[in-house]
């Protein structure tokens, strides 16, 4: 079997709520969708949708630029040999894991179709009946926190992520945390995500002022070194997200005892192959992980679903499904959150058949 064609599609994903960053507000995000075709009639799909150029180094135009370097070297390769495909991509381009992830995921989707199995069966089998999702609670006034938790609880969620540190101050962040702690019920989980916004002195002050509250702190500071510097000065269990970009950093974090969990975004770490490796190391090390992605639609949600349900309960923490909150669907039968939980379907591969009328013509074709 050989790759004969790769198509790139571009899709704008409108946001339910604008995403605001220091120098730009995003009303929609630029999504790149990839289709791989073979000489035996099989095809595989994937997507990659970075959030913003000021959030992480990944950006939408970079996806399609990287494809110009990567894809010509893959024509004629066997897409079911996923490790070989990854080695080939690394020969053609250094870095750009987020772009390579789309090729990797599409190859895994294609493998499922070749073997006529849903993807989770190729990842070790089903270990969860369904995967708990979580919503983001925006960094607004403290009173909003109580309303949002009640709203999302009614939608079936029991795991809540509270955003902190965006244009706020010490008192506002502490107030948000206390409102959230009062709103969360027994058996529910609260995570406070600073999205790397705090300096070390800000993180120490806020975390020490809220030591009486039961919550996880996620990515308090920009760099791994900053997070490590406060790790053993506070009581809250720590989850690292943005600074965990590959398995080497994760292994360093394990050696330094720097975290209890990982916020793993599939396209940040190279796709299914990279996420599976991180999942298995978390399992062996007794750590927890979320199964997330930067953004996306049905293909992204499906990839998360298959990784999530093939993760042991003791390792899986929760999953954020962005398309649930942006409402863009190009396959209404694809995996989606229902009553706060994500599940796969039983179709081969990812189980997604994109509506071609929504995608339009490819913006680039490689043969």
Short mmCIF file of C-alpha atoms in Angstrom, two decimals:
data_model
loop_
_atom_site.label_atom_id
_atom_site.label_comp_id
_atom_site.label_asym_id
_atom_site.label_seq_id
_atom_site.Cartn_x
_atom_site.Cartn_y
_atom_site.Cartn_z
CA UNK A 1 0.00 0.00 0.00
CA UNK A 2 1.30 3.46 -0.92
CA UNK A 3 0.28 7.07 -0.34
CA UNK A 4 -0.72 8.50 -3.71
CA UNK A 5 -2.35 11.80 -2.77
CA UNK A 6 -2.65 14.24 0.14
CA UNK A 7 -5.28 16.98 0.15
CA UNK A 8 -5.34 20.00 2.47
CA UNK A 9 -8.61 21.79 3.26
CA UNK A 10 -9.08 25.03 5.18
CA UNK A 11 -12.08 25.65 7.41
CA UNK A 12 -12.87 28.64 9.61
CA UNK A 13 -14.35 27.61 12.96
CA UNK A 14 -16.48 30.41 14.49
CA UNK A 15 -16.18 30.66 18.26
CA UNK A 16 -19.15 30.73 20.60
CA UNK A 17 -17.23 33.27 22.69
CA UNK A 18 -14.33 35.33 21.29
CA UNK A 19 -10.87 34.40 22.55
CA UNK A 20 -9.03 37.49 23.74
CA UNK A 21 -5.27 37.74 23.88
CA UNK A 22 -3.05 40.78 24.63
CA UNK A 23 -2.73 41.91 21.01
CA UNK A 24 -5.64 40.23 19.23
CA UNK A 25 -9.18 38.94 19.65
CA UNK A 26 -10.21 35.85 17.69
CA UNK A 27 -13.81 35.47 16.50
CA UNK A 28 -12.91 32.31 14.54
CA UNK A 29 -9.98 29.90 14.25
CA UNK A 30 -8.21 28.62 11.14
CA UNK A 31 -8.48 24.83 10.87
CA UNK A 32 -6.43 22.67 8.47
CA UNK A 33 -8.01 19.34 7.52
CA UNK A 34 -5.89 16.63 5.89
CA UNK A 35 -6.94 13.68 3.76
CA UNK A 36 -4.48 10.94 2.77
CA UNK A 37 -5.36 8.60 -0.13
CA UNK A 38 -3.70 5.34 -1.17
CA UNK A 39 -3.34 3.20 -4.25
CA UNK A 40 -5.67 0.61 -2.68
CA UNK A 41 -8.57 3.02 -2.22
CA UNK A 42 -8.21 3.66 1.52
CA UNK A 43 -8.24 7.17 2.97
CA UNK A 44 -7.40 8.73 6.32
CA UNK A 45 -8.46 12.06 7.82
CA UNK A 46 -7.16 14.43 10.48
CA UNK A 47 -7.19 18.09 11.45
CA UNK A 48 -5.01 20.56 13.32
CA UNK A 49 -6.32 23.89 14.60
CA UNK A 50 -3.89 26.03 16.64
CA UNK A 51 -5.51 28.60 18.93
CA UNK A 52 -3.50 31.81 18.58
CA UNK A 53 -0.05 33.01 17.63
CA UNK A 54 0.44 34.54 21.09
CA UNK A 55 -0.60 31.41 23.00
CA UNK A 56 1.91 28.85 21.71
CA UNK A 57 4.47 28.76 18.86
CA UNK A 58 2.01 26.76 16.73
CA UNK A 59 0.04 28.77 14.21
CA UNK A 60 -2.37 27.99 11.39
CA UNK A 61 -0.30 29.24 8.46
CA UNK A 62 2.63 27.27 9.81
CA UNK A 63 0.67 24.03 9.43
CA UNK A 64 0.24 24.45 5.71
CA UNK A 65 3.78 25.80 5.22
CA UNK A 66 5.22 22.76 7.00
CA UNK A 67 3.19 20.45 4.76
CA UNK A 68 5.07 21.83 1.74
CA UNK A 69 8.27 20.44 3.26
CA UNK A 70 6.88 17.20 4.68
CA UNK A 71 4.35 15.74 2.28
CA UNK A 72 6.40 15.38 -0.96
CA UNK A 73 8.69 12.97 0.90
CA UNK A 74 5.74 10.80 1.94
CA UNK A 75 4.28 10.07 -1.49
CA UNK A 76 4.89 6.39 -2.14
CA UNK A 77 5.25 5.47 1.55
CA UNK A 78 3.05 2.91 3.32
CA UNK A 79 0.75 4.88 5.71
CA UNK A 80 0.14 1.84 7.92
CA UNK A 81 3.80 1.93 9.01
CA UNK A 82 3.25 4.81 11.40
CA UNK A 83 6.69 4.78 13.04
CA UNK A 84 8.36 4.83 9.63
CA UNK A 85 6.11 7.71 8.58
CA UNK A 86 7.19 9.69 11.65
CA UNK A 87 10.86 8.98 10.97
CA UNK A 88 10.41 10.14 7.38
CA UNK A 89 8.72 13.36 8.49
CA UNK A 90 11.60 14.07 10.86
CA UNK A 91 14.06 13.60 8.00
CA UNK A 92 12.25 16.19 5.91
CA UNK A 93 11.60 18.82 8.61
CA UNK A 94 12.89 19.53 12.10
CA UNK A 95 10.27 20.37 14.72
CA UNK A 96 6.75 21.43 13.68
CA UNK A 97 5.21 18.55 15.63
CA UNK A 98 1.80 20.19 15.38
CA UNK A 99 1.86 19.97 11.58
CA UNK A 100 3.26 16.44 11.58
CA UNK A 101 0.49 15.40 13.96
CA UNK A 102 -2.12 15.74 11.22
CA UNK A 103 -0.27 13.27 9.01
CA UNK A 104 0.21 10.91 11.96
CA UNK A 105 -3.47 10.99 12.96
CA UNK A 106 -4.62 10.52 9.35
CA UNK A 107 -2.36 7.46 9.06
CA UNK A 108 -3.83 5.96 12.24
CA UNK A 109 -7.34 6.65 10.93
CA UNK A 110 -6.42 4.89 7.72
CA UNK A 111 -4.99 1.92 9.67
CA UNK A 112 -8.32 1.47 11.42
CA UNK A 113 -10.08 1.39 8.07
CA UNK A 114 -7.58 -1.08 6.58
CA UNK A 115 -8.07 -3.47 9.53
CA UNK A 116 -11.78 -2.64 9.84
CA UNK A 117 -11.46 -1.73 13.51
CA UNK A 118 -12.30 1.40 15.51
CA UNK A 119 -9.08 3.16 16.42
CA UNK A 120 -9.28 2.48 20.16
CA UNK A 121 -8.86 -1.24 19.41
CA UNK A 122 -5.49 -0.50 17.80
CA UNK A 123 -4.46 1.54 20.86
CA UNK A 124 -4.84 -1.30 23.35
CA UNK A 125 -8.60 -1.72 23.60
CA UNK A 126 -11.45 -0.10 25.48
CA UNK A 127 -10.69 0.58 29.16
CA UNK A 128 -13.39 3.20 29.79
CA UNK A 129 -17.06 2.95 28.86
CA UNK A 130 -17.05 6.72 28.31
CA UNK A 131 -14.72 9.64 29.07
CA UNK A 132 -15.63 12.54 31.37
CA UNK A 133 -15.48 15.93 29.70
CA UNK A 134 -14.90 19.32 31.26
CA UNK A 135 -15.82 22.93 30.44
CA UNK A 136 -13.72 26.08 30.74
CA UNK A 137 -15.09 28.79 33.03
CA UNK A 138 -13.91 32.11 31.69
CA UNK A 139 -11.93 34.63 33.72
CA UNK A 140 -14.80 37.02 34.42
CA UNK A 141 -16.19 38.50 37.60
CA UNK A 142 -16.36 36.11 40.56
CA UNK A 143 -20.16 35.98 40.50
CA UNK A 144 -20.06 34.46 37.01
CA UNK A 145 -18.22 31.41 38.36
CA UNK A 146 -21.19 30.24 40.42
CA UNK A 147 -23.55 30.65 37.46
CA UNK A 148 -21.28 28.79 35.05
CA UNK A 149 -20.69 25.83 37.35
CA UNK A 150 -24.44 25.45 37.89
CA UNK A 151 -25.04 25.73 34.13
CA UNK A 152 -22.42 23.15 33.22
CA UNK A 153 -23.52 20.80 35.99
CA UNK A 154 -26.98 20.81 34.43
CA UNK A 155 -25.33 19.80 31.14
CA UNK A 156 -23.81 16.76 32.84
CA UNK A 157 -20.30 17.94 33.74
CA UNK A 158 -18.68 17.08 37.06
CA UNK A 159 -15.17 18.33 36.31
CA UNK A 160 -14.65 22.10 36.05
CA UNK A 161 -11.68 24.14 34.87
CA UNK A 162 -11.53 27.72 36.12
CA UNK A 163 -9.47 30.19 34.08
CA UNK A 164 -7.30 32.60 36.07
CA UNK A 165 -4.66 35.21 35.44
CA UNK A 166 -5.99 36.93 32.31
CA UNK A 167 -5.88 40.66 32.94
CA UNK A 168 -6.80 40.10 36.55
CA UNK A 169 -5.20 40.80 39.89
CA UNK A 170 -4.48 38.89 43.09
CA UNK A 171 -7.78 39.65 44.75
CA UNK A 172 -9.88 38.75 41.69
CA UNK A 173 -8.14 35.41 41.18
CA UNK A 174 -8.46 34.53 44.86
CA UNK A 175 -12.14 35.55 44.83
CA UNK A 176 -12.80 33.40 41.74
CA UNK A 177 -11.23 30.42 43.44
CA UNK A 178 -13.33 30.88 46.57
CA UNK A 179 -16.55 31.26 44.60
CA UNK A 180 -15.67 28.11 42.65
CA UNK A 181 -14.85 26.15 45.80
CA UNK A 182 -18.22 27.11 47.29
CA UNK A 183 -20.05 26.09 44.09
CA UNK A 184 -18.41 22.69 43.56
CA UNK A 185 -20.26 19.73 45.08
CA UNK A 186 -18.72 16.71 46.83
CA UNK A 187 -17.40 14.25 44.26
CA UNK A 188 -16.72 16.97 41.70
CA UNK A 189 -13.30 18.18 40.61
CA UNK A 190 -11.98 21.74 40.37
CA UNK A 191 -8.90 22.73 38.36
CA UNK A 192 -7.55 26.29 38.35
CA UNK A 193 -5.74 27.00 35.09
CA UNK A 194 -3.54 30.09 34.97
CA UNK A 195 -2.45 29.32 31.39
CA UNK A 196 1.16 30.31 32.28
CA UNK A 197 0.04 33.88 33.15
CA UNK A 198 1.60 34.28 36.59
CA UNK A 199 5.12 35.20 37.56
CA UNK A 200 6.56 33.07 40.35
CA UNK A 201 5.84 35.64 43.07
CA UNK A 202 2.22 35.99 41.90
CA UNK A 203 1.77 32.22 41.84
CA UNK A 204 3.20 31.80 45.33
CA UNK A 205 1.02 34.52 46.78
CA UNK A 206 -2.23 33.25 45.25
CA UNK A 207 -1.57 29.58 45.90
CA UNK A 208 -0.57 30.14 49.50
CA UNK A 209 -3.64 32.31 50.10
CA UNK A 210 -5.90 29.47 48.91
CA UNK A 211 -4.25 26.45 50.51
CA UNK A 212 -7.47 25.66 52.36
CA UNK A 213 -9.29 24.98 49.06
CA UNK A 214 -9.29 21.56 47.39
CA UNK A 215 -8.20 22.09 43.78
CA UNK A 216 -5.49 21.33 41.22
CA UNK A 217 -3.33 24.13 39.83
CA UNK A 218 -2.54 23.92 36.12
CA UNK A 219 0.44 25.61 34.43
CA UNK A 220 0.84 28.54 36.84
CA UNK A 221 3.90 30.03 35.11
CA UNK A 222 5.33 30.33 31.62
CA UNK A 223 8.32 28.00 31.76
CA UNK A 224 9.01 24.57 33.18
CA UNK A 225 11.77 26.04 35.35
CA UNK A 226 9.39 28.58 36.89
CA UNK A 227 6.78 25.91 37.62
CA UNK A 228 9.45 23.71 39.16
CA UNK A 229 10.67 26.57 41.36
CA UNK A 230 7.28 26.86 43.09
CA UNK A 231 6.32 23.17 42.92
CA UNK A 232 7.70 22.25 46.34
CA UNK A 233 6.70 25.53 48.00
CA UNK A 234 2.93 25.01 47.72
CA UNK A 235 0.46 22.29 48.69
CA UNK A 236 -1.76 22.14 45.62
CA UNK A 237 -1.25 19.21 43.23
CA UNK A 238 0.19 20.51 39.95
CA UNK A 239 -0.73 19.76 36.36
CA UNK A 240 1.64 20.90 33.61
CA UNK A 241 0.28 21.73 30.18
CA UNK A 242 1.86 24.25 27.83
CA UNK A 243 5.45 23.48 28.82
CA UNK A 244 5.01 19.73 28.27
CA UNK A 245 5.75 19.66 24.56
CA UNK A 246 7.37 16.23 24.21
CA UNK A 247 8.29 13.03 26.00
CA UNK A 248 11.75 14.33 26.96
CA UNK A 249 10.27 17.18 29.00
CA UNK A 250 7.83 14.78 30.58
CA UNK A 251 10.65 12.47 31.65
CA UNK A 252 12.49 15.44 33.09
CA UNK A 253 9.38 16.39 35.03
CA UNK A 254 9.09 12.88 36.42
CA UNK A 255 12.72 12.93 37.53
CA UNK A 256 12.20 16.33 39.22
CA UNK A 257 8.86 15.26 40.78
CA UNK A 258 7.39 18.40 39.26
CA UNK A 259 3.80 17.33 38.58
CA UNK A 260 0.91 15.04 39.41
CA UNK A 261 -0.54 15.22 35.93
CA UNK A 262 -0.11 16.27 32.31
CA UNK A 263 -2.41 18.35 30.14
CA UNK A 264 -1.76 16.49 26.89
CA UNK A 265 -2.84 18.16 23.65
CA UNK A 266 -2.74 15.60 20.86
CA UNK A 267 -1.51 17.85 18.08
CA UNK A 268 1.12 19.49 20.29
CA UNK A 269 2.95 16.21 20.92
CA UNK A 270 2.87 14.78 17.41
CA UNK A 271 -0.50 13.09 17.06
CA UNK A 272 -1.70 9.64 18.11
CA UNK A 273 1.83 8.22 18.21
CA UNK A 274 3.14 10.87 20.61
CA UNK A 275 0.03 10.90 22.78
CA UNK A 276 0.02 7.11 23.11
CA UNK A 277 3.63 7.24 24.32
CA UNK A 278 2.82 9.90 26.92
CA UNK A 279 -0.28 7.97 27.98
CA UNK A 280 1.73 4.81 28.56
CA UNK A 281 4.43 6.65 30.53
CA UNK A 282 1.75 8.31 32.70
CA UNK A 283 0.25 4.87 33.31
CA UNK A 284 3.61 3.40 34.30
CA UNK A 285 4.49 6.37 36.51
CA UNK A 286 1.14 6.59 38.28
CA UNK A 287 0.36 10.06 36.92
CA UNK A 288 -2.90 11.46 35.53
CA UNK A 289 -3.48 13.11 32.16
CA UNK A 290 -6.13 15.06 30.34
CA UNK A 291 -6.71 14.17 26.69
CA UNK A 292 -7.15 17.49 24.91
CA UNK A 293 -6.33 19.36 21.76
CA UNK A 294 -5.67 23.00 21.01
CA UNK A 295 -8.95 23.33 19.07
CA UNK A 296 -10.76 21.63 16.23
CA UNK A 297 -14.03 19.97 15.24
CA UNK A 298 -15.23 16.41 14.68
CA UNK A 299 -11.90 14.85 13.72
CA UNK A 300 -10.21 16.36 16.75
CA UNK A 301 -12.99 15.16 19.08
CA UNK A 302 -12.80 11.67 17.60
CA UNK A 303 -9.03 11.43 18.13
CA UNK A 304 -9.51 12.50 21.75
CA UNK A 305 -12.30 9.97 22.23
CA UNK A 306 -10.25 7.00 21.03
CA UNK A 307 -7.21 7.92 23.13
CA UNK A 308 -9.41 8.62 26.17
CA UNK A 309 -11.39 5.36 26.21
CA UNK A 310 -8.17 3.34 25.76
CA UNK A 311 -6.64 5.00 28.85
CA UNK A 312 -6.98 3.32 32.27
CA UNK A 313 -9.35 4.99 34.73
CA UNK A 314 -6.50 5.55 37.19
CA UNK A 315 -4.62 7.53 34.50
CA UNK A 316 -7.40 9.38 32.67
CA UNK A 317 -8.41 12.70 34.25
CA UNK A 318 -10.78 14.43 31.79
CA UNK A 319 -11.09 15.74 28.23
CA UNK A 320 -11.94 19.16 26.79
CA UNK A 321 -13.87 18.86 23.52
CA UNK A 322 -13.70 22.21 21.77
CA UNK A 323 -16.28 21.51 19.08
CA UNK A 324 -18.94 21.10 21.79
CA UNK A 325 -18.44 24.77 22.58
CA UNK A 326 -18.00 26.06 19.02
CA UNK A 327 -20.88 24.00 17.56
CA UNK A 328 -19.16 23.33 14.21
CA UNK A 329 -20.02 19.85 12.93
CA UNK A 330 -19.14 18.33 9.55
CA UNK A 331 -20.22 14.82 10.59
CA UNK A 332 -23.22 14.61 12.91
CA UNK A 333 -22.52 10.91 13.60
CA UNK A 334 -18.96 11.56 14.79
CA UNK A 335 -18.05 11.23 18.50
CA UNK A 336 -19.39 14.10 20.61
CA UNK A 337 -20.00 15.01 24.24
CA UNK A 338 -23.37 13.81 25.50
CA UNK A 339 -24.43 14.68 29.06
CA UNK A 340 -20.86 15.64 29.93
CA UNK A 341 -19.21 12.49 28.55
CA UNK A 342 -17.35 11.69 25.33
CA UNK A 343 -17.48 8.33 23.60
CA UNK A 344 -16.42 6.78 20.32
CA UNK A 345 -18.65 5.24 17.72
CA UNK A 346 -17.87 1.77 16.37
CA UNK A 347 -16.97 2.76 12.82
CA UNK A 348 -13.48 1.89 11.55
CA UNK A 349 -10.66 4.32 12.28
CA UNK A 350 -11.67 7.62 13.85
CA UNK A 351 -15.26 7.05 12.76
CA UNK A 352 -15.61 10.41 10.98
CA UNK A 353 -16.85 10.97 7.43
CA UNK A 354 -16.57 14.73 6.71
CA UNK A 355 -19.32 16.43 4.74
CA UNK A 356 -17.43 17.45 1.61
CA UNK A 357 -19.90 20.23 0.88
CA UNK A 358 -18.70 21.97 4.04
CA UNK A 359 -15.02 21.56 3.18
CA UNK A 360 -15.15 22.75 -0.41
CA UNK A 361 -12.18 22.27 -2.73
CA UNK A 362 -8.69 21.50 -1.40
CA UNK A 363 -6.42 24.51 -0.93
CA UNK A 364 -3.44 22.29 -1.80
CA UNK A 365 -3.04 18.84 -3.33
CA UNK A 366 0.12 16.75 -3.36
CA UNK A 367 0.53 13.79 -5.74
#
